[in-house]
Short mmCIF file of C-alpha atoms in Angstrom, two decimals:
data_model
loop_
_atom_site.label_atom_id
_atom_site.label_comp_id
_atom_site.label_asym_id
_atom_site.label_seq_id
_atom_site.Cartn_x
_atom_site.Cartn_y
_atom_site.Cartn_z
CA UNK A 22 21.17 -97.35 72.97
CA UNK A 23 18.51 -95.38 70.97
CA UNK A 24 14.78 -96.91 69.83
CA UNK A 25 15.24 -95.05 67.07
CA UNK A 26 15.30 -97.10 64.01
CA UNK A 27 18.38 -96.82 61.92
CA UNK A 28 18.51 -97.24 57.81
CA UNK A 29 20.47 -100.73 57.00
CA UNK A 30 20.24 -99.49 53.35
CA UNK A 31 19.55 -96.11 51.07
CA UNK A 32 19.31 -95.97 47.22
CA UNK A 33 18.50 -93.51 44.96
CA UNK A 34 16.82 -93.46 42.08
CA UNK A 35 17.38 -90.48 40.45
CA UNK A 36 14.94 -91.41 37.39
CA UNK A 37 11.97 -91.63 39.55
CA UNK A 38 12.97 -88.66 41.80
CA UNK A 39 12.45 -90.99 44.89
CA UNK A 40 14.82 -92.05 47.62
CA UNK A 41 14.56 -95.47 49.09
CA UNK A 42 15.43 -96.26 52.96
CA UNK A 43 15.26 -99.71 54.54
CA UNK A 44 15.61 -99.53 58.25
CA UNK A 45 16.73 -102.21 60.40
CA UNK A 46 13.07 -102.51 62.27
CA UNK A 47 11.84 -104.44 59.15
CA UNK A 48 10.34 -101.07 57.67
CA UNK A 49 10.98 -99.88 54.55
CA UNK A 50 9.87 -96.51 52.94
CA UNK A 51 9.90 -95.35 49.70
CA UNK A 52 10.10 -91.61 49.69
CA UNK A 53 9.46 -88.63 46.59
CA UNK A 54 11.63 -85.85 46.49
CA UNK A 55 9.23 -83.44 46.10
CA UNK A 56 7.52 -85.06 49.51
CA UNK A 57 11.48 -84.61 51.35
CA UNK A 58 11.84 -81.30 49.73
CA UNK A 59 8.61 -79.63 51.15
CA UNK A 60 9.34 -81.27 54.14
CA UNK A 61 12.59 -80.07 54.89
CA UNK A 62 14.21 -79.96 58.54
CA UNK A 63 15.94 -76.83 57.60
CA UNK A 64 15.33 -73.52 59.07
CA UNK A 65 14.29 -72.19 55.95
CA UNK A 66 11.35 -74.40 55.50
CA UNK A 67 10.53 -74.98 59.14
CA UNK A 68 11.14 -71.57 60.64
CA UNK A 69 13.26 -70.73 63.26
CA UNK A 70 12.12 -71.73 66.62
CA UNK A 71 9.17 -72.43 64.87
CA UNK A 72 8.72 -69.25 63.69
CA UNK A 73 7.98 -67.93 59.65
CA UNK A 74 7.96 -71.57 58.36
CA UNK A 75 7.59 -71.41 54.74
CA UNK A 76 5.49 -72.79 52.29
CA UNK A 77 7.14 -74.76 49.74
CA UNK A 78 5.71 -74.38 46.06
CA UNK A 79 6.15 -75.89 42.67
CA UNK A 80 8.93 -78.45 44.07
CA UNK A 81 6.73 -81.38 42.04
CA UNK A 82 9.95 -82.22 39.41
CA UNK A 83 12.49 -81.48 42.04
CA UNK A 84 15.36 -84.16 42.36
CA UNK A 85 17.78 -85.34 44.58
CA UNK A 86 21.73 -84.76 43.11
CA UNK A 87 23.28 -86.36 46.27
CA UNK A 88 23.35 -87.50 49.90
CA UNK A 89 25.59 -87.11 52.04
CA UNK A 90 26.20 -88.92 55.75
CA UNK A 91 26.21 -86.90 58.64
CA UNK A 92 28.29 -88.80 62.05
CA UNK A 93 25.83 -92.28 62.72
CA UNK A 94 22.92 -89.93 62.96
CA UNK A 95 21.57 -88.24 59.64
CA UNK A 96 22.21 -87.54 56.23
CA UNK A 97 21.89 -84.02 54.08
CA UNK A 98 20.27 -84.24 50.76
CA UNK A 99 21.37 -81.95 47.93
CA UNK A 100 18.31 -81.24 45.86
CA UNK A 101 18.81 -79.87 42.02
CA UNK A 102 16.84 -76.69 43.36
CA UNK A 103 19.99 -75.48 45.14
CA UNK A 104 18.53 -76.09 48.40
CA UNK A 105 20.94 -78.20 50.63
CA UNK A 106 20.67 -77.20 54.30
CA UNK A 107 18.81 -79.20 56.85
CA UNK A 108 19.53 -82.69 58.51
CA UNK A 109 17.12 -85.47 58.06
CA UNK A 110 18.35 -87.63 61.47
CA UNK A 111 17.17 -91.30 61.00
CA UNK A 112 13.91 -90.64 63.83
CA UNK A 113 12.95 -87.90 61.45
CA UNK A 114 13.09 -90.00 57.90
CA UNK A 115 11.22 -92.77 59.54
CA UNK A 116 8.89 -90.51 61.23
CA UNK A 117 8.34 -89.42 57.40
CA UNK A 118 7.59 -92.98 56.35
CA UNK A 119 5.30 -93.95 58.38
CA UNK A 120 3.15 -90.80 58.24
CA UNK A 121 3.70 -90.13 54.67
CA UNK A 122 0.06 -90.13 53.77
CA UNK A 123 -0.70 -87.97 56.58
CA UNK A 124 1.83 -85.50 55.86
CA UNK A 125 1.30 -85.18 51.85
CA UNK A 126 -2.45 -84.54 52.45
CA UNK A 127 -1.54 -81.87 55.17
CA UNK A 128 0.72 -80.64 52.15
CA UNK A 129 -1.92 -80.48 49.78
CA UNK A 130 -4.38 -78.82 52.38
CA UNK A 131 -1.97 -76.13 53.01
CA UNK A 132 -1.43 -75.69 49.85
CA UNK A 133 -5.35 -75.17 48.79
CA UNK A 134 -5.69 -73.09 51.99
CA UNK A 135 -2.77 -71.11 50.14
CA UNK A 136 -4.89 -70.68 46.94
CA UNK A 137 -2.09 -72.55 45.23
CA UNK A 138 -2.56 -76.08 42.59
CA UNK A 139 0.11 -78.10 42.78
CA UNK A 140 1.44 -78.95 38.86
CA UNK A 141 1.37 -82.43 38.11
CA UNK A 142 4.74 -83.62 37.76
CA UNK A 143 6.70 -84.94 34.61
CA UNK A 144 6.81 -88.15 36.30
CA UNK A 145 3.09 -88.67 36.60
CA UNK A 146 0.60 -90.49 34.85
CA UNK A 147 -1.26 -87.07 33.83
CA UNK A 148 1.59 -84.68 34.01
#
């Protein structure tokens, strides 16, 4: 039996471009799609062997068009961007929850170590 904590629940809300997970540890996490996109497991966005990962830009309106289960362990997210590989396995999404601030401001730091501003998206107060 695994420690990892497994979703009880997963809704979409394609309106807000978020993706909501309740896991059965009590926690629940509300994540952007923008924040899952640039933080893909694939090997596109990661690398290979951690090797060339890439530097996601201008993903700030990107939505989810559907999940999809993989076995007990993970799911695959279809973004609208035409990206689709990578497996988000439950340790990973909660890993993502819990560190969310964390990982958005590394985001943003890479991101102005880039020489790259992020867009506002639609969805946001000032975008």
């Amino acid at each position: 039996m695994s420690d990892t904590p497994h979703p009880t629940n997963i809704v979409m809300h394609q309106a807000s471009h978020r993706l909501e997970i309740e896991f059965d540890d009590g926690s629940s996490f509300e994540y952007p799609a923008e924040f899952l996109r640039v933080y893909s497991p694939s090997a596109e966005v990661r690398g290979h062997w951690g090797q060339g990962a890439k530097l996601q830009l201008d993903k700030q309106d990107v939505n989810i068009e559907n999940i999809l289960p993989v076995g007990q362990y993970a799911i695959k997210i279809v973004y609208d961007d035409g990206h689709d590989s990578g497996l988000y396995d439950w340790a990973y999404l909660h890993d993502l929850g819990r560190k969310q601030a964390l990982y958005w401001n590394e985001y943003l730091e890479k991101l102005r170590e880039a020489g790259h501003t992020r867009t506002p998206s639609k969805l946001e107060p000032d975008g």
